[in-house]
Short mmCIF file of C-alpha atoms in Angstrom, two decimals:
data_model
loop_
_atom_site.label_atom_id
_atom_site.label_comp_id
_atom_site.label_asym_id
_atom_site.label_seq_id
_atom_site.Cartn_x
_atom_site.Cartn_y
_atom_site.Cartn_z
CA MET A 1 55.77 2.49 -7.14
CA MET A 2 53.93 -0.06 -5.56
CA LYS A 3 56.80 -0.96 -3.14
CA THR A 4 57.05 2.32 -2.04
CA LYS A 5 53.30 2.70 -1.42
CA TYR A 6 52.60 -0.26 0.70
CA ILE A 7 55.92 0.91 2.57
CA SER A 8 54.58 4.14 3.44
CA ILE A 9 51.58 2.93 4.21
CA TRP A 10 52.61 0.56 6.69
CA LEU A 11 54.90 3.00 8.29
CA LEU A 12 52.17 5.27 8.93
CA GLY A 13 50.13 2.88 10.88
CA LEU A 14 53.26 1.73 12.47
CA LEU A 15 53.38 5.48 14.37
CA SER A 16 49.79 5.23 15.51
CA VAL A 17 50.69 4.31 18.44
CA PHE A 18 47.89 6.30 20.95
CA HIS A 19 45.03 4.38 19.24
CA ILE A 20 44.19 2.43 22.67
CA SER A 21 44.83 5.25 25.25
CA CYS A 22 42.46 7.46 23.11
CA GLU A 23 39.65 4.46 22.33
CA ASP A 24 37.28 6.60 24.80
CA ARG A 25 37.00 9.29 22.56
CA LEU A 26 36.95 8.13 19.25
CA ASP A 27 33.93 5.81 20.58
CA ILE A 28 31.86 8.18 17.87
CA PRO A 29 28.25 7.15 17.04
CA LYS A 30 28.07 5.51 13.71
CA HIS A 31 26.26 7.33 11.02
CA GLY A 32 25.25 5.44 7.70
CA ASN A 33 27.12 2.09 6.79
CA MET A 34 30.71 2.47 7.50
CA GLY A 35 31.17 -1.10 6.23
CA SER A 36 31.93 -4.22 8.19
CA GLN A 37 35.12 -6.51 8.51
CA GLU A 38 33.67 -8.74 5.73
CA ASP A 39 33.82 -5.61 4.01
CA PHE A 40 37.08 -4.61 4.61
CA TYR A 41 39.70 -7.36 3.99
CA LYS A 42 39.28 -7.11 0.26
CA THR A 43 41.97 -5.24 -1.29
CA ASP A 44 45.90 -5.18 -0.90
CA ASP A 45 45.37 -1.61 0.50
CA ASP A 46 43.09 -3.57 3.04
CA ALA A 47 45.68 -5.82 3.80
CA LEU A 48 48.38 -3.55 4.32
CA SER A 49 46.25 -1.65 6.69
CA ALA A 50 45.36 -4.72 8.76
CA LEU A 51 49.06 -5.54 8.99
CA ALA A 52 49.86 -2.06 10.43
CA SER A 53 47.42 -2.31 13.18
CA LEU A 54 49.07 -5.72 13.76
CA TYR A 55 52.71 -4.36 14.03
CA ASN A 56 51.29 -1.43 16.04
CA SER A 57 50.01 -3.76 18.62
CA TRP A 58 53.31 -5.80 18.64
CA GLY A 59 55.26 -2.53 19.39
CA ASP A 60 52.99 -1.13 21.94
CA SER A 61 53.53 -4.36 24.01
CA TYR A 62 57.58 -3.79 23.90
CA TYR A 63 57.32 -1.85 27.36
CA ASN A 64 55.91 -4.65 29.32
CA TRP A 65 57.52 -7.34 27.78
CA PHE A 66 61.10 -5.77 28.21
CA PHE A 67 60.78 -4.49 31.46
CA THR A 68 59.28 -7.68 33.08
CA LYS A 69 61.58 -10.25 31.52
CA ASN A 70 64.85 -8.05 32.40
CA LEU A 71 63.35 -7.36 36.01
CA LEU A 72 62.68 -10.89 36.73
CA ALA A 73 66.27 -11.67 35.69
CA ASP A 74 69.66 -11.06 37.34
CA ASP A 75 71.27 -8.72 35.36
CA VAL A 76 70.02 -5.08 36.88
CA TRP A 77 68.46 -3.58 40.01
CA CYS A 78 64.98 -2.27 39.58
CA SER A 79 66.60 1.65 40.96
CA GLY A 80 64.65 4.39 40.04
CA GLY A 81 64.57 7.83 42.13
CA SER A 82 64.14 6.32 46.12
CA ARG A 83 62.58 3.15 47.43
CA GLY A 84 58.94 2.73 45.94
CA ASP A 85 59.41 4.92 42.67
CA ASN A 86 58.18 2.13 41.06
CA ALA A 87 56.73 -0.51 43.18
CA SER A 88 55.35 -3.01 39.92
CA MET A 89 59.08 -3.20 38.85
CA GLU A 90 60.78 -3.92 42.65
CA GLN A 91 58.17 -6.19 43.02
CA LEU A 92 59.25 -8.25 39.79
CA ASN A 93 62.70 -7.67 40.47
CA GLU A 94 62.49 -8.85 44.00
CA TYR A 95 59.94 -11.93 43.34
CA THR A 96 56.72 -10.25 45.77
CA PHE A 97 54.55 -10.12 43.07
CA ASP A 98 51.04 -11.55 43.11
CA THR A 99 48.52 -12.93 40.54
CA ASP A 100 47.15 -9.52 40.36
CA HIS A 101 50.54 -8.07 39.21
CA GLY A 102 49.83 -4.89 36.76
CA MET A 103 52.52 -5.29 34.33
CA ILE A 104 52.04 -9.59 34.14
CA THR A 105 48.75 -9.09 33.38
CA SER A 106 49.13 -6.23 31.28
CA LEU A 107 51.87 -8.41 29.27
CA TYR A 108 49.38 -11.55 28.75
CA ALA A 109 46.41 -9.11 27.80
CA GLU A 110 49.09 -7.53 24.57
CA MET A 111 50.21 -10.91 23.73
CA TYR A 112 46.38 -11.63 23.01
CA THR A 113 45.97 -8.62 21.41
CA ILE A 114 48.57 -9.28 19.11
CA ILE A 115 47.11 -12.86 18.40
CA TYR A 116 43.65 -11.30 17.91
CA LYS A 117 44.92 -8.57 15.03
CA ALA A 118 47.00 -11.68 13.53
CA ASN A 119 43.71 -13.88 13.50
CA LEU A 120 41.60 -10.99 12.01
CA ILE A 121 44.37 -11.68 8.65
CA ILE A 122 44.64 -14.78 8.61
CA ASP A 123 40.85 -15.54 8.89
CA PHE A 124 39.34 -12.81 6.74
CA LEU A 125 41.95 -12.04 3.97
CA GLU A 126 41.60 -14.43 0.80
CA PRO A 127 45.34 -14.68 -0.03
CA ASP A 128 44.87 -14.10 -3.97
CA THR A 129 47.84 -11.66 -4.49
CA GLU A 130 51.31 -11.43 -3.22
CA VAL A 131 50.51 -8.90 -1.10
CA LYS A 132 47.94 -10.87 0.43
CA LYS A 133 50.21 -13.48 0.90
CA ARG A 134 52.58 -11.93 2.80
CA ALA A 135 50.31 -10.18 4.98
CA VAL A 136 49.08 -13.70 6.17
CA ALA A 137 52.63 -15.36 6.38
CA GLU A 138 53.57 -12.39 8.55
CA ALA A 139 50.48 -12.72 10.60
CA LYS A 140 51.14 -16.22 11.07
CA PHE A 141 54.68 -15.07 12.60
CA TYR A 142 53.36 -13.08 14.60
CA ARG A 143 50.73 -15.01 16.13
CA ALA A 144 53.91 -17.60 16.69
CA TRP A 145 55.59 -15.63 18.44
CA ALA A 146 53.11 -14.03 20.69
CA HIS A 147 52.05 -17.77 21.60
CA PHE A 148 55.88 -18.20 22.21
CA GLU A 149 56.31 -16.22 24.89
CA LEU A 150 52.85 -17.24 26.65
CA VAL A 151 54.11 -20.73 26.61
CA THR A 152 57.52 -19.65 27.75
CA LEU A 153 56.57 -17.09 30.41
CA PHE A 154 52.66 -18.78 31.52
CA GLY A 155 53.16 -22.10 30.40
CA THR A 156 49.26 -23.24 30.18
CA ALA A 157 48.09 -19.92 28.67
CA PRO A 158 44.76 -20.90 26.07
CA VAL A 159 45.97 -21.42 22.31
CA VAL A 160 43.66 -19.37 19.82
CA ASP A 161 43.92 -20.18 16.60
CA HIS A 162 40.74 -18.25 15.03
CA LEU A 163 38.72 -15.41 15.82
CA LEU A 164 36.54 -16.68 18.56
CA SER A 165 32.85 -16.55 18.37
CA PRO A 166 31.42 -15.44 21.48
CA GLU A 167 30.47 -18.79 22.89
CA GLU A 168 34.18 -19.64 22.74
CA TYR A 169 35.42 -16.72 24.64
CA ARG A 170 36.15 -19.04 27.60
CA LEU A 171 38.88 -21.17 26.78
CA ALA A 172 40.00 -23.60 29.27
CA ASN A 173 43.83 -23.83 29.69
CA SER A 174 45.95 -25.37 26.78
CA THR A 175 49.08 -28.04 27.54
CA PRO A 176 52.56 -26.46 26.78
CA GLU A 177 52.67 -29.27 24.60
CA GLU A 178 49.54 -28.13 22.36
CA LEU A 179 51.22 -24.29 22.31
CA TRP A 180 54.31 -25.80 21.12
CA LEU A 181 52.54 -27.81 18.46
CA PHE A 182 51.26 -24.22 17.50
CA VAL A 183 54.14 -22.07 17.48
CA GLU A 184 56.10 -24.70 15.03
CA SER A 185 53.26 -25.06 12.82
CA ASP A 186 52.20 -21.23 12.31
CA LEU A 187 56.31 -21.02 11.96
CA LYS A 188 56.00 -23.56 9.61
CA ASP A 189 53.73 -22.38 7.45
CA ALA A 190 54.85 -18.68 7.09
CA ILE A 191 58.33 -20.29 6.03
CA ASP A 192 56.92 -22.55 3.69
CA SER A 193 54.45 -20.08 1.87
CA GLY A 194 57.34 -18.80 0.13
CA ALA A 195 55.55 -14.96 0.60
CA LEU A 196 58.16 -14.16 2.94
CA PRO A 197 61.10 -12.26 1.18
CA SER A 198 65.12 -12.59 1.98
CA LYS A 199 66.99 -9.75 1.86
CA SER A 200 69.23 -8.94 -1.16
CA GLY A 201 72.21 -8.85 0.66
CA ILE A 202 73.82 -8.44 4.10
CA ASP A 203 73.15 -4.83 4.26
CA ASP A 204 69.95 -4.95 2.56
CA ALA A 205 68.24 -2.66 5.20
CA GLU A 206 65.07 -1.91 3.17
CA THR A 207 64.00 -6.09 3.16
CA GLY A 208 64.75 -6.22 6.97
CA ILE A 209 62.50 -3.64 7.98
CA ARG A 210 59.86 -6.60 7.75
CA VAL A 211 60.01 -10.29 8.91
CA THR A 212 61.94 -12.32 6.62
CA ARG A 213 62.11 -16.06 5.92
CA GLU A 214 65.60 -16.23 7.78
CA VAL A 215 63.68 -14.33 10.78
CA ALA A 216 61.26 -16.98 10.68
CA GLN A 217 63.83 -19.57 10.75
CA ALA A 218 65.57 -18.11 13.62
CA MET A 219 62.38 -17.96 15.25
CA LEU A 220 61.57 -21.84 14.68
CA GLY A 221 65.27 -23.05 15.52
CA LYS A 222 64.45 -20.97 19.01
CA ALA A 223 61.36 -22.52 19.63
CA TYR A 224 63.06 -26.13 18.47
CA LEU A 225 65.91 -25.41 21.26
CA PHE A 226 63.21 -24.07 23.86
CA GLN A 227 61.75 -27.82 23.80
CA GLY A 228 65.02 -29.52 23.67
CA LYS A 229 64.45 -30.66 20.00
CA HIS A 230 68.55 -29.97 19.88
CA SER A 231 69.17 -31.34 16.38
CA GLU A 232 66.32 -29.89 14.56
CA ALA A 233 67.59 -26.66 16.04
CA ALA A 234 70.84 -26.91 14.60
CA ALA A 235 70.09 -27.74 11.35
CA ILE A 236 67.48 -24.71 10.80
CA LEU A 237 69.53 -21.84 12.90
CA ASP A 238 72.43 -23.32 10.52
CA THR A 239 70.16 -22.45 7.45
CA VAL A 240 69.97 -18.94 8.64
CA ILE A 241 73.66 -18.58 9.28
CA GLU A 242 74.61 -19.65 5.86
CA SER A 243 72.33 -17.81 4.17
CA GLY A 244 74.77 -15.00 4.31
CA LYS A 245 71.72 -12.35 4.56
CA TYR A 246 73.24 -11.74 8.44
CA GLY A 247 75.90 -10.85 10.09
CA LEU A 248 77.49 -9.33 13.37
CA TYR A 249 77.50 -5.39 13.42
CA GLN A 250 81.15 -3.81 12.78
CA GLY A 251 80.93 -0.64 14.13
CA GLU A 252 81.62 0.30 17.92
CA TYR A 253 80.44 -2.20 20.10
CA ASP A 254 79.12 0.24 22.49
CA MET A 255 76.24 1.49 19.49
CA LEU A 256 74.68 -1.63 18.98
CA GLN A 257 71.54 -0.32 21.03
CA HIS A 258 71.46 3.06 19.37
CA VAL A 259 70.32 4.56 16.12
CA ALA A 260 73.70 4.03 14.48
CA ALA A 261 73.12 0.32 14.62
CA ASN A 262 68.90 0.53 13.48
CA GLY A 263 68.54 -2.18 10.58
CA SER A 264 72.38 -2.98 11.00
CA ARG A 265 73.28 -6.62 9.15
CA GLU A 266 72.76 -7.75 12.99
CA SER A 267 69.47 -6.81 13.11
CA MET A 268 66.84 -9.50 12.82
CA LEU A 269 63.41 -8.52 14.35
CA GLU A 270 62.87 -4.68 16.07
CA VAL A 271 60.39 -2.65 16.21
CA GLN A 272 60.48 0.46 13.79
CA LYS A 273 61.19 4.15 14.61
CA ARG A 274 61.58 7.40 12.71
CA ASN A 275 63.41 10.40 13.02
CA ASP A 276 60.26 12.80 12.60
CA ALA A 277 59.97 15.46 14.31
CA GLU A 278 56.32 16.05 13.28
CA GLN A 279 55.39 12.60 14.48
CA ALA A 280 57.71 12.60 17.58
CA TRP A 281 55.13 12.38 20.22
CA ASN A 282 52.98 10.09 18.08
CA GLN A 283 55.84 7.13 18.34
CA TYR A 284 57.43 8.32 21.94
CA THR A 285 58.60 5.39 24.23
CA MET A 286 59.25 4.91 27.75
CA THR A 287 61.86 2.48 27.23
CA PHE A 288 64.94 4.78 27.06
CA LEU A 289 63.95 7.36 29.48
CA MET A 290 63.16 5.03 32.14
CA GLN A 291 66.88 3.17 31.55
CA GLY A 292 68.61 6.16 31.64
CA TRP A 293 70.83 7.72 34.38
CA ARG A 294 69.09 9.48 37.30
CA THR A 295 69.47 13.25 36.05
CA ASP A 296 68.63 14.94 39.50
CA LYS A 297 71.20 13.10 41.31
CA LEU A 298 74.22 13.60 38.88
CA ASN A 299 76.20 15.98 37.88
CA TYR A 300 76.88 16.39 34.16
CA SER A 301 80.20 17.95 32.89
CA GLY A 302 82.95 17.78 29.84
CA GLU A 303 82.02 15.34 27.21
CA ALA A 304 78.97 13.59 29.42
CA ALA A 305 77.50 17.26 29.01
CA ALA A 306 78.19 17.23 25.41
CA VAL A 307 76.90 13.79 24.40
CA ILE A 308 74.19 12.37 27.11
CA ALA A 309 70.74 13.18 26.72
CA GLN A 310 69.46 14.04 30.16
CA GLY A 311 66.06 14.12 31.67
CA THR A 312 65.50 10.30 32.87
CA TYR A 313 64.84 8.12 35.59
CA GLY A 314 67.38 6.24 36.58
CA PHE A 315 66.00 1.94 36.65
CA MET A 316 67.52 -1.14 35.65
CA ASN A 317 71.19 -0.07 36.97
CA PRO A 318 73.74 -3.26 36.36
CA ARG A 319 74.50 -6.12 39.81
CA ARG A 320 77.98 -6.38 40.73
CA SER A 321 77.54 -10.32 39.98
CA LEU A 322 77.11 -9.04 36.46
CA TYR A 323 80.03 -6.73 36.50
CA ASP A 324 82.34 -10.08 38.34
CA ALA A 325 81.28 -12.27 35.63
CA PHE A 326 82.45 -9.63 32.66
CA VAL A 327 85.88 -9.66 34.74
CA ALA A 328 86.22 -13.27 34.80
CA THR A 329 86.01 -13.47 31.29
CA GLU A 330 87.20 -10.49 29.88
CA GLY A 331 89.41 -8.74 33.08
CA THR A 332 88.77 -5.12 34.22
CA ASP A 333 90.15 -3.53 31.02
CA GLY A 334 87.62 -5.71 28.68
CA TYR A 335 86.37 -3.81 25.10
CA ARG A 336 83.12 -5.42 25.49
CA LEU A 337 83.07 -4.78 29.27
CA LYS A 338 83.61 -1.13 29.09
CA SER A 339 81.18 -1.13 26.23
CA THR A 340 78.40 -2.22 28.25
CA MET A 341 78.95 -0.73 31.93
CA ARG A 342 80.89 1.52 33.62
CA THR A 343 82.08 1.98 37.18
CA SER A 344 82.00 5.26 39.06
CA GLU A 345 85.83 5.69 38.48
CA GLN A 346 85.26 5.60 34.92
CA MET A 347 82.16 8.09 34.83
CA GLU A 348 83.97 10.74 36.78
CA GLU A 349 86.67 10.47 33.70
CA PHE A 350 83.29 10.63 31.40
CA GLY A 351 82.09 13.97 33.35
CA ILE A 352 79.45 12.26 35.85
CA THR A 353 79.75 12.29 39.47
CA LEU A 354 77.08 12.01 42.10
CA GLN A 355 75.71 15.08 43.69
CA THR A 356 76.45 15.94 47.00
CA GLY A 357 74.78 14.18 49.34
CA ALA A 358 72.47 12.09 46.81
CA SER A 359 72.03 8.44 47.69
CA TRP A 360 70.98 6.19 44.63
CA VAL A 361 68.92 3.11 45.54
CA GLY A 362 69.25 -0.16 43.65
CA HIS A 363 72.59 0.71 42.55
CA GLU A 364 76.41 -0.57 43.04
CA GLY A 365 78.75 2.33 42.24
CA LEU A 366 77.94 0.61 38.25
CA TYR A 367 76.48 2.37 35.32
CA MET A 368 75.10 0.27 32.20
CA TRP A 369 76.82 2.06 29.21
CA LYS A 370 75.38 0.02 26.63
CA ASN A 371 71.55 1.77 26.62
CA ARG A 372 73.13 4.99 27.75
CA THR A 373 70.73 7.57 26.12
CA LEU A 374 72.53 10.09 23.60
CA LEU A 375 71.51 13.40 22.38
CA GLU A 376 72.07 12.10 18.83
CA ASP A 377 69.62 9.22 19.41
CA CYS A 378 66.76 11.90 20.08
CA ILE A 379 64.23 13.44 17.64
CA TYR A 380 64.18 16.41 19.63
CA ASP A 381 65.89 17.03 22.83
CA ALA A 382 63.47 16.94 25.66
CA SER A 383 65.12 17.17 28.99
CA TYR A 384 62.13 17.61 30.74
CA PHE A 385 60.98 13.69 29.40
CA GLN A 386 63.31 11.74 27.47
CA ALA A 387 60.97 10.01 25.74
CA LEU A 388 61.42 11.11 21.77
CA GLN A 389 64.29 8.70 20.78
CA TYR A 390 63.80 7.12 17.29
CA ILE A 391 65.96 3.66 18.16
CA ASN A 392 64.52 0.92 16.94
CA LEU A 393 63.36 -1.51 19.97
CA ARG A 394 65.54 -4.42 19.52
CA VAL A 395 63.61 -8.11 19.82
CA MET A 396 66.32 -10.16 18.25
CA ARG A 397 69.65 -9.60 16.90
CA TYR A 398 71.77 -12.02 14.59
CA ALA A 399 74.57 -12.64 17.81
CA GLU A 400 71.18 -14.65 19.58
CA VAL A 401 71.03 -16.53 16.46
CA LEU A 402 74.47 -17.83 16.42
CA LEU A 403 74.64 -18.29 20.34
CA LEU A 404 71.16 -20.52 19.87
CA ALA A 405 73.17 -22.47 17.35
CA ALA A 406 76.03 -22.69 19.37
CA GLU A 407 73.88 -24.38 22.67
CA ALA A 408 72.22 -26.68 20.01
CA HIS A 409 75.43 -28.17 18.94
CA VAL A 410 77.10 -28.04 21.78
CA VAL A 411 74.21 -30.62 23.01
CA SER A 412 73.73 -32.28 20.17
CA GLY A 413 77.29 -33.77 19.76
CA ASN A 414 79.01 -31.23 17.30
CA PRO A 415 80.81 -28.75 19.24
CA GLY A 416 83.22 -27.85 16.37
CA LYS A 417 80.37 -25.99 14.73
CA ALA A 418 79.61 -24.93 18.16
CA LEU A 419 83.34 -23.28 18.72
CA ALA A 420 83.06 -21.62 15.23
CA TYR A 421 79.86 -19.38 16.07
CA ILE A 422 80.86 -18.62 19.89
CA ASN A 423 84.22 -17.64 18.63
CA GLN A 424 82.63 -15.09 15.95
CA ILE A 425 80.91 -13.24 19.07
CA ARG A 426 84.43 -13.36 20.74
CA THR A 427 86.60 -11.99 17.91
CA ARG A 428 83.67 -9.03 17.98
CA ALA A 429 84.15 -8.58 21.40
CA GLN A 430 88.20 -8.40 20.73
CA LEU A 431 88.96 -11.85 23.32
CA PRO A 432 90.81 -14.76 22.32
CA ALA A 433 89.19 -17.91 20.74
CA LEU A 434 88.49 -20.33 22.72
CA SER A 435 90.17 -23.76 21.59
CA ALA A 436 87.21 -26.17 22.91
CA VAL A 437 83.74 -25.45 24.09
CA THR A 438 81.10 -26.65 26.90
CA LEU A 439 77.26 -25.79 27.25
CA GLU A 440 78.88 -23.82 30.42
CA ASP A 441 80.86 -21.41 27.73
CA VAL A 442 77.77 -20.86 25.80
CA LYS A 443 75.85 -19.64 29.05
CA ASN A 444 78.46 -17.77 29.99
CA GLU A 445 78.80 -16.16 26.81
CA LYS A 446 74.96 -15.42 26.48
CA ARG A 447 74.76 -13.84 29.73
CA LEU A 448 77.66 -11.30 28.81
CA GLU A 449 76.71 -10.74 25.32
CA LEU A 450 72.88 -9.98 25.60
CA CYS A 451 72.43 -8.76 29.24
CA LEU A 452 69.55 -6.68 29.43
CA GLU A 453 68.25 -7.96 25.95
CA SER A 454 64.91 -9.87 27.44
CA VAL A 455 66.37 -13.48 26.83
CA ARG A 456 67.94 -14.00 30.64
CA PHE A 457 64.88 -15.01 32.88
CA GLN A 458 63.38 -17.58 29.99
CA ASP A 459 67.16 -19.21 29.61
CA LEU A 460 67.54 -19.56 33.46
CA VAL A 461 63.88 -21.41 33.43
CA ARG A 462 64.62 -23.97 30.99
CA TRP A 463 68.51 -24.41 31.68
CA GLY A 464 66.60 -25.29 35.23
CA ASP A 465 69.28 -22.69 36.94
CA ALA A 466 66.54 -20.07 37.91
CA GLU A 467 66.20 -21.31 41.78
CA ALA A 468 70.15 -21.41 42.53
CA VAL A 469 70.88 -18.35 40.35
CA LEU A 470 67.83 -16.16 41.65
CA GLY A 471 66.80 -17.55 44.89
CA GLU A 472 68.09 -15.08 46.89
CA GLN A 473 67.04 -12.17 44.22
CA GLY A 474 65.69 -9.01 46.54
CA LYS A 475 66.79 -9.76 50.23
CA GLU A 476 69.23 -7.43 50.26
CA ILE A 477 68.69 -4.25 48.09
CA PRO A 478 71.99 -1.67 48.09
CA GLY A 479 72.62 1.72 47.81
CA PHE A 480 74.99 4.42 46.15
CA SER A 481 76.06 7.25 48.02
CA ALA A 482 79.53 9.30 48.35
CA THR A 483 80.86 6.76 50.83
CA GLY A 484 80.41 3.94 48.71
CA VAL A 485 77.69 1.17 48.45
CA GLU A 486 75.76 0.02 51.60
CA ILE A 487 72.57 -2.57 52.28
CA LEU A 488 69.65 0.19 52.10
CA PHE A 489 66.80 -2.09 52.52
CA THR A 490 65.98 -5.87 53.59
CA ASN A 491 63.06 -8.24 52.77
CA SER A 492 61.65 -10.85 54.40
CA VAL A 493 59.64 -12.35 51.34
CA TYR A 494 61.92 -12.42 48.56
CA GLY A 495 63.81 -14.78 45.78
CA PHE A 496 62.36 -16.69 43.04
CA LYS A 497 60.52 -20.22 44.16
CA ALA A 498 59.39 -23.39 42.03
CA LYS A 499 55.73 -21.87 41.58
CA HIS A 500 57.72 -19.10 39.34
CA ASN A 501 58.90 -21.12 36.94
CA LEU A 502 55.54 -19.91 35.62
CA LEU A 503 54.31 -16.71 35.68
CA PRO A 504 50.75 -16.67 37.35
CA ILE A 505 47.49 -16.54 34.92
CA PRO A 506 45.88 -12.82 36.02
CA ARG A 507 43.65 -12.89 38.34
CA GLN A 508 41.21 -10.77 36.27
CA GLU A 509 41.38 -14.13 33.66
CA LEU A 510 40.50 -16.58 36.26
CA GLU A 511 37.38 -14.29 37.48
CA LEU A 512 36.29 -13.87 34.06
CA ASN A 513 36.96 -17.35 32.99
CA PRO A 514 35.59 -20.11 35.40
CA ASN A 515 37.04 -22.64 32.75
CA MET A 516 40.60 -21.69 33.68
CA GLU A 517 43.02 -22.71 36.34
CA GLN A 518 45.66 -21.33 37.87
CA ASN A 519 49.59 -22.69 37.57
CA ALA A 520 50.54 -24.72 40.26
CA TYR A 521 51.82 -23.38 43.67
CA TRP A 522 50.05 -19.70 42.65
#
């Protein structure tokens, strides 16, 4: 009964996502003693409520986290209904943003909201029960997760390891070394606490709803790899793989980003959604609405009309360079290629054509297929505003763990294990096994397997490949119409430069905090 109780309390909290937008309406004068922080963090129920609030904030950050990182990479065009449909996203995709960019500013603030919620739990909870111990361990995991994003994106953001007193609000920059040390420390504490459970088996979806010991180990392995600690990364990622608690999804590959694979054996870390019509508007997400094909530019018929959820905005269309990378590896008829994207000719066979006279900016006649909006994924079909899917928001899946481990082993001189791991990925993709593996093989496989899954930009930066790959990004913007693909816009300012190795500390942070310094070249 207790197990059911705490899961229900946590899920109830997870669904309450309007608390920020409605905060001003809830600013009601207090009458009588409603308690304080010191009064609240006492019971197991208090711990679970606080943890639910932390999970809420983590889930709330997903939109800016997902779109910022994927727009900075070379998988997709910004696209949309027309040029200027979303100027903030275009600026990210074309490298014309400055220090006051709204999505970057929000992402930075959201990471510190997660850290603040984690610190409330860590500082106020006395871990004297199993429930509280687990809450503290999970809080340390998410505090580390947020600092990982801060160090890999911003580099010199401050470490915040406790609830700050007013005189501490103006912290100076931290160094990357300090940030990494703190990420490692929190993850090790969470793992060594003994409070994080392991799944009972590979298909135990219930335990996998929350952070497990293996997920924390995978995150630590990722942190090691990003620092160039390849042997340490290989060892702990091997531990995750050899645990047998996770595996590759065995259903149709093109369902990996859909409800069918929610909580599957491949799911490591996901923001949870539920098929609950009564709570639909309390857990809506713009994530799939923005990515779906541009409904008002397309004709839907046949199979497409029967299965696709219409009413979507048409951002994030695949680049020809990504398609060419797939073809070079798999050929034009590759199983994973066709499960990831489709050509306009293939879309016509499916029942989708471009409307007469329509022109689609940021489009090269290719359609992202892996994240197509399916009616079966909808809580209900809101064709006027298709934001009511109950697809769990993917943060990490087991395929990434295999590829992280493969890279760690290649670089540390153990290609045998790397080959075994990468061939698991290739076998699921219906490709022949490799007989040898290089770092370039791992890079290529990771690009194809995890495209549009929020890892590519940080990988390019840490590999030192970003300027070569992204230097021309945004120079020319194509469009697609009945006459084919043509260049619609040419920019004079564009592309990744040395300064983009770190995102700018948001201008408002510097204006409020004289102890902070801007990252180089901004």
